[in-house]
Amino acid sequence: MSRPSIPQGTRDFGPEVVRKRSHILNVIKNVFELYGFQPLETPAMENLDTLMGKYGEEGDKLIFKILNNGLDNPAKEKQVREGFEKILQGRNPKGITERALKYDLTIPFARYVAMNHGQLTFPFKRYQIQPVWRADRPQKGRYREFYQCDADVVGSNSLLNEVELADIYTTVFEQLKIPVEIKINSRKILMALAELSAGADRMMDITVAIDKLDKVGLEKVKEDLVQRGLNLQAISVIENYLSISGTNEEKILKAKELLSSTAAGKKGIEELETILNYQLTTQPSSVTIDLTLARGLNYYTGTIFEVKAKNVQIGSIGGGGRYDDLTSLFGVPNIPGVGISFGVDRIYDVMEELDLFPEDVYIGSQVLFFNLGEKEGKEAFRLAQQLRSRNIRCEIYHEPGKFDKQFKYAEKKKIPFVIIIGEEEIKENICKVKNISTGEQKEIPVNELAAFSFK
Amino acid sequence: MSRPSIPQGTRDFGPEVVRKRSHILNVIKNVFELYGFQPLETPAMENLDTLMGKYGEEGDKLIFKILNNGLDNPAKEKQVREGFEKILQGRNPKGITERALKYDLTIPFARYVAMNHGQLTFPFKRYQIQPVWRADRPQKGRYREFYQCDADVVGSNSLLNEVELADIYTTVFEQLKIPVEIKINSRKILMALAELSAGADRMMDITVAIDKLDKVGLEKVKEDLVQRGLNLQAISVIENYLSISGTNEEKILKAKELLSSTAAGKKGIEELETILNYQLTTQPSSVTIDLTLARGLNYYTGTIFEVKAKNVQIGSIGGGGRYDDLTSLFGVPNIPGVGISFGVDRIYDVMEELDLFPEDVYIGSQVLFFNLGEKEGKEAFRLAQQLRSRNIRCEIYHEPGKFDKQFKYAEKKKIPFVIIIGEEEIKENICKVKNISTGEQKEIPVNELAAFSFK
């Protein structure tokens, strides 16, 4: 028997990790619900057709495909050979695989909306928190199975959605106590920049180059633009744009000077202004305009968002944007949408690094009843049942045993209180309650135990 | 573009279904935690080695295997051919698949314990609520992707575990308001029956035959036993055993008469008595001895459980039992355990049939603010933010629009309250709060809105 293991790039989550992850996910879920988003869950498997061709050529390769059933059986020789001949001829691989694990939550969501658009109430606001799978090379912080956590509104062009999504970011990170910068920009502004420099058809080139500004610096971005065939005049317009700085108001003013001669630029800047003004109704705006923000993914067409944790060296912990028409991929056009996502694994790492998990996240059982004999164990069980009916999590040590062993069990499991009931205690109708971290021990009459505060 | 669909036997869970399922899962999770069980999550994928050979030959076939990466690429012709030749020769299929989707939660749990036994605190009490996948033929109530929901204690022989697991069943079904019968028996008693009838080596034959008593009746069971080669004398002993009836106490008395001449019988009956006595410490026992209960799965060695919903025609909604040594499958012997599981899909169906879901499970947003113009929309947004900070779930209709349309949106989404803020209301510093189901409408000063009860 070889030592068991799990597939590369996958993880077991033990009790403490599950609790910490749940803390993050519950905060996010609760805020999504406060803003009227509703939960959706789609299957782990999708039809291969649904996924293929949606993530580019590289993406297609990273989709985990599921072997059609029975093909690991030698008796199916004919099917196996035929299926593989088709693949080898570069034709349809359906002979051996027709299903695959989902690669993100966006395409299955678009598929769901396309399948159910007749029954849904629009605008449809859904959130979805589920694992996805990618056959990427595993490395630090990159897994083959990981959770995505998305909220999207489809069927609405209103910028109120952007305002509320930005507020969701603000509220979630306030509640998690992570200091963040929420950046906002618009693909329309980037389109204007393209139009005014190298031409609208070069927008993706410019976007991809600018997207790296943070990491590589201005000189490298300029080199990249040269490589992409942009002339010096175009690059100088872009450089001028990238140099815009100041407060949100100052950036808007300068962007207007530079870009509002184009329809896209005018519209994009107006939209950012509207979003900021809406936010100002209730509080100082929590978002920062970052005109260099580009977001790699190319289906965005309007507002784009990105969230960075302050004081921590880590990539973005959230991002999103507006798209025109995702469901047209599945034959249902004209459903615009906007969405955001949270990078759960990175948020977890940030909270670890800044030590932000609340103390009670480490506590499973609140009380361990010592088990000191048959009669004593039964009395412990009786009292444990009383505490449980008051919603206090407790355990009785599974069998009569030495004090030491039972103490050690409580310590290892970080159980904060132990309750000791021996022969003497039963006679006197009391129990001893000991707080393990302070060492403090109290004698409590059993009929008062249910009112004791285990904090 | 063909109409999109999802793989056979899988399901999308829309908002209302997710909420109802969460209601069930939250109740179960909370009770697990009250009894000191801790959450564990394992990956969707396991190494093929971990799963193969653990579920019998039929089970092996129903495991979903994942195609090794890149094998749908014609450029990998050599690997593809070699991998398939190996399969066709009935040898190791690793050339094309090395990973598979988990088939249940028990084997991955055993694998986890075997991998981490040095670090774990025993007894290790874990619960796990995750999807599993089986390439079974889909039919009503049988899916290819479905949730399992298990709690197990490993590293303890104490019957206190059985007592608490039975209490978990009782508490969960009380909280869900499902009337149930919790049946209990012992594989040791069935072993004694085998020893006293056809011999210990026929125990599985007898177990499998008896397991069908409920469905097919006594005569068919007897025929089955004849077919399995049992003689009439043996069958008469079994018939005598199956006829035992009465209260728990009466059954124990009669079982003692019949079986306590064997060590297994004596032990099995003693164990049931201990469990029942423990339960009686706090309440009338909630379990019923059912000597005909057998449970198909063959790794059980001691106590076995099964839960049936009363007044509903449906199979068992829970089951479990004690096993000696699951982790020895992974090279780590001597870790006995006991566990139970909840049939989430069937519990859902029972709750639908008996109309047991609480009213508030149907409510997402509690309040819809009408959007009657730019200025009005901003005031709605300001007030919505106040309510959200009080943890009230609300939405603002996404754009200014007709009353009718906004009402319809609230109705379709089952939002119980709408708040109307028009020009007049802003002037008078009030808003109109309308309860959709009663039709009642109140004028509330805006500074009192935060204290309003949206129930």
Coordinates of N, CA and C in Angstrom, one line a residue, chain B residues 339-437:
Chain B
G339 N -20.3 6.5 12.0 CA -20.7 7.7 11.3 C -22.2 7.6 10.9
I340 N -22.7 8.7 10.6 CA -24.1 8.8 10.0 C -24.1 9.7 8.8
S341 N -25.1 9.5 8.0 CA -25.2 10.5 6.9 C -26.7 10.9 6.7
F342 N -26.9 12.1 6.1 CA -28.2 12.6 5.9 C -28.4 12.6 4.3
G343 N -29.6 12.1 3.9 CA -29.9 12.1 2.5 C -30.6 13.4 2.1
V344 N -29.8 14.4 1.7 CA -30.2 15.8 1.5 C -31.3 15.9 0.5
D345 N -31.2 15.2 -0.6 CA -32.2 15.3 -1.7 C -33.5 14.8 -1.3
R346 N -33.5 13.7 -0.6 CA -34.8 13.1 -0.1 C -35.4 13.9 1.0
I347 N -34.5 14.5 1.9 CA -35.1 15.3 3.0 C -35.8 16.5 2.3
Y348 N -35.1 17.1 1.3 CA -35.7 18.2 0.5 C -37.1 17.8 0.0
D349 N -37.2 16.6 -0.6 CA -38.5 16.1 -1.2 C -39.5 16.0 -0.1
V350 N -39.1 15.4 1.0 CA -40.1 15.2 2.1 C -40.6 16.6 2.6
M351 N -39.7 17.5 2.7 CA -40.1 18.8 3.2 C -41.0 19.5 2.2
E352 N -40.8 19.3 0.9 CA -41.7 19.9 -0.1 C -43.1 19.2 0.1
E353 N -43.0 17.9 0.2 CA -44.3 17.1 0.2 C -45.1 17.5 1.4
L354 N -44.5 17.7 2.6 CA -45.2 18.0 3.8 C -45.3 19.5 4.0
D355 N -44.8 20.3 3.1 CA -44.9 21.8 3.2 C -44.2 22.3 4.4
L356 N -43.0 21.9 4.7 CA -42.3 22.2 6.0 C -41.3 23.4 5.9
F357 N -41.1 23.9 4.7 CA -40.1 25.0 4.7 C -40.7 26.2 5.3
P358 N -39.9 26.9 6.2 CA -40.4 28.1 6.8 C -40.7 29.2 5.8
E359 N -41.7 30.1 6.1 CA -42.1 31.1 5.2 C -40.9 32.0 4.7
D360 N -40.0 32.3 5.7 CA -39.0 33.3 5.3 C -37.9 32.8 4.4
V361 N -37.9 31.4 4.1 CA -37.0 30.9 3.2 C -37.3 31.4 1.7
Y362 N -38.5 31.8 1.5 CA -38.9 32.3 0.2 C -38.5 33.7 -0.1
I363 N -38.1 34.4 1.0 CA -37.8 35.9 0.9 C -36.3 36.2 0.7
G364 N -36.0 36.8 -0.4 CA -34.7 37.3 -0.6 C -34.6 38.7 -0.1
S365 N -34.8 39.7 -1.0 CA -34.8 41.1 -0.5 C -36.1 41.3 0.3
Q366 N -36.0 42.1 1.4 CA -37.2 42.4 2.2 C -37.9 43.7 1.7
V367 N -37.1 44.5 1.1 CA -37.6 45.8 0.7 C -37.2 46.2 -0.8
L368 N -38.2 46.7 -1.6 CA -37.8 47.3 -2.8 C -38.1 48.8 -2.8
F369 N -37.1 49.6 -3.0 CA -37.4 51.1 -3.1 C -37.7 51.4 -4.5
F370 N -38.9 52.0 -4.7 CA -39.2 52.5 -6.1 C -38.2 53.5 -6.5
N371 N -38.0 53.6 -7.8 CA -37.1 54.6 -8.4 C -37.9 55.5 -9.3
L372 N -38.2 56.7 -8.8 CA -39.1 57.6 -9.5 C -38.5 58.8 -10.2
G373 N -37.2 58.7 -10.3 CA -36.5 59.9 -11.0 C -35.1 60.0 -10.4
E374 N -34.3 60.9 -11.0 CA -32.9 61.0 -10.5 C -32.8 61.4 -9.1
K375 N -33.5 62.5 -8.7 CA -33.4 62.9 -7.3 C -34.0 61.9 -6.4
E376 N -35.2 61.4 -6.8 CA -35.9 60.4 -5.9 C -35.1 59.2 -5.7
G377 N -34.4 58.7 -6.8 CA -33.6 57.5 -6.8 C -32.4 57.7 -5.8
K378 N -31.9 58.9 -5.8 CA -30.7 59.2 -4.9 C -31.2 59.1 -3.4
E379 N -32.4 59.7 -3.2 CA -32.9 59.6 -1.8 C -33.2 58.2 -1.4
A380 N -33.7 57.4 -2.4 CA -34.0 56.0 -2.1 C -32.7 55.3 -1.8
F381 N -31.6 55.6 -2.5 CA -30.3 55.0 -2.3 C -29.8 55.3 -0.9
R382 N -30.0 56.6 -0.5 CA -29.5 57.0 0.8 C -30.2 56.2 1.9
L383 N -31.5 56.1 1.7 CA -32.3 55.4 2.8 C -32.0 53.9 2.7
A384 N -31.8 53.3 1.5 CA -31.5 51.9 1.4 C -30.2 51.6 2.2
Q385 N -29.2 52.5 2.0 CA -27.9 52.3 2.7 C -28.1 52.3 4.2
Q386 N -29.0 53.1 4.7 CA -29.4 53.1 6.1 C -29.9 51.8 6.6
L387 N -30.9 51.3 5.8 CA -31.5 50.0 6.1 C -30.5 48.9 6.1
R388 N -29.6 48.9 5.0 CA -28.6 47.8 4.9 C -27.7 47.8 6.1
S389 N -27.3 49.0 6.6 CA -26.5 49.1 7.8 C -27.2 48.5 9.0
R390 N -28.5 48.4 9.0 CA -29.3 47.7 10.0 C -29.5 46.2 9.6
N391 N -28.8 45.7 8.6 CA -28.9 44.3 8.2 C -30.3 44.0 7.5
I392 N -30.9 45.0 6.9 CA -32.1 44.7 6.2 C -31.8 44.6 4.7
R393 N -32.2 43.5 4.1 CA -31.9 43.3 2.7 C -32.8 44.1 1.8
C394 N -32.2 45.0 1.0 CA -33.0 45.8 0.1 C -32.4 46.1 -1.2
E395 N -33.3 46.5 -2.1 CA -32.9 46.9 -3.5 C -33.6 48.2 -3.8
I396 N -32.9 48.9 -4.7 CA -33.6 50.1 -5.4 C -33.9 49.6 -6.8
Y397 N -35.1 49.9 -7.3 CA -35.3 49.5 -8.7 C -34.3 50.2 -9.6
H398 N -33.7 49.4 -10.5 CA -32.5 49.9 -11.2 C -32.5 51.2 -12.0
E399 N -33.7 51.6 -12.4 CA -33.8 52.8 -13.2 C -35.2 53.4 -12.9
P400 N -35.3 54.7 -13.2 CA -36.7 55.3 -13.0 C -37.6 54.6 -14.0
G401 N -38.8 54.3 -13.5 CA -39.8 53.6 -14.4 C -41.2 53.7 -13.9
K402 N -42.1 53.1 -14.6 CA -43.5 53.2 -14.2 C -43.8 52.4 -13.0
F403 N -44.7 52.9 -12.2 CA -45.2 52.2 -11.0 C -45.4 50.7 -11.2
D404 N -46.2 50.5 -12.2 CA -46.7 49.1 -12.6 C -45.5 48.1 -12.7
K405 N -44.5 48.6 -13.5 CA -43.4 47.7 -13.8 C -42.6 47.4 -12.5
Q406 N -42.5 48.4 -11.6 CA -41.7 48.3 -10.4 C -42.5 47.3 -9.4
F407 N -43.8 47.5 -9.4 CA -44.7 46.7 -8.6 C -44.5 45.2 -9.0
K408 N -44.6 45.0 -10.3 CA -44.5 43.7 -10.9 C -43.2 43.0 -10.5
Y409 N -42.1 43.8 -10.6 CA -40.8 43.3 -10.2 C -40.8 42.8 -8.7
A410 N -41.4 43.6 -7.8 CA -41.4 43.2 -6.4 C -42.3 42.0 -6.3
E411 N -43.4 41.9 -7.0 CA -44.2 40.7 -6.8 C -43.5 39.5 -7.3
K412 N -43.0 39.5 -8.5 CA -42.3 38.4 -9.1 C -41.2 37.9 -8.2
K413 N -40.5 38.8 -7.5 CA -39.4 38.4 -6.7 C -39.8 38.2 -5.2
K414 N -41.1 38.2 -5.0 CA -41.7 37.9 -3.7 C -41.0 38.9 -2.6
I415 N -40.8 40.1 -3.0 CA -40.3 41.1 -2.0 C -41.5 41.6 -1.2
P416 N -41.5 41.5 0.1 CA -42.8 41.8 0.8 C -43.1 43.3 1.0
F417 N -42.1 44.2 1.0 CA -42.4 45.6 1.2 C -41.8 46.4 0.1
V418 N -42.6 47.4 -0.3 CA -42.1 48.4 -1.2 C -42.1 49.8 -0.5
I419 N -41.1 50.6 -0.9 CA -41.1 52.0 -0.3 C -41.1 53.0 -1.5
I420 N -42.0 53.9 -1.4 CA -42.3 54.8 -2.4 C -41.8 56.2 -2.0
I421 N -40.9 56.8 -2.8 CA -40.4 58.2 -2.5 C -40.5 59.0 -3.8
G422 N -41.6 59.8 -3.8 CA -41.7 60.7 -5.0 C -41.3 62.1 -4.6
E423 N -41.6 63.1 -5.5 CA -41.3 64.5 -5.2 C -41.9 65.0 -4.0
E424 N -43.3 64.7 -3.8 CA -44.0 65.1 -2.7 C -43.4 64.6 -1.4
E425 N -43.1 63.3 -1.4 CA -42.6 62.7 -0.2 C -41.3 63.3 0.2
I426 N -40.4 63.6 -0.8 CA -39.1 64.3 -0.4 C -39.4 65.6 0.2
K427 N -40.3 66.4 -0.3 CA -40.7 67.7 0.3 C -41.1 67.6 1.7
E428 N -41.9 66.5 2.0 CA -42.5 66.4 3.3 C -41.6 65.5 4.2
N429 N -40.5 65.1 3.7 CA -39.6 64.3 4.5 C -40.2 63.0 5.0
I430 N -41.0 62.4 4.1 CA -41.6 61.1 4.5 C -41.3 60.1 3.4
C431 N -41.7 58.8 3.7 CA -41.8 57.9 2.6 C -43.0 57.0 2.8
K432 N -43.5 56.4 1.8 CA -44.6 55.5 1.9 C -44.2 54.0 1.9
V433 N -44.5 53.3 3.0 CA -44.1 51.9 3.1 C -45.4 51.0 2.8
K434 N -45.3 50.2 1.8 CA -46.5 49.4 1.5 C -46.1 47.9 1.7
N435 N -47.0 47.2 2.4 CA -46.9 45.8 2.6 C -47.6 45.1 1.5
I436 N -46.9 44.4 0.6 CA -47.6 43.9 -0.6 C -48.6 42.9 -0.4
S437 N -48.4 42.0 0.6 CA -49.4 40.9 0.8 C -50.7 41.5 1.4

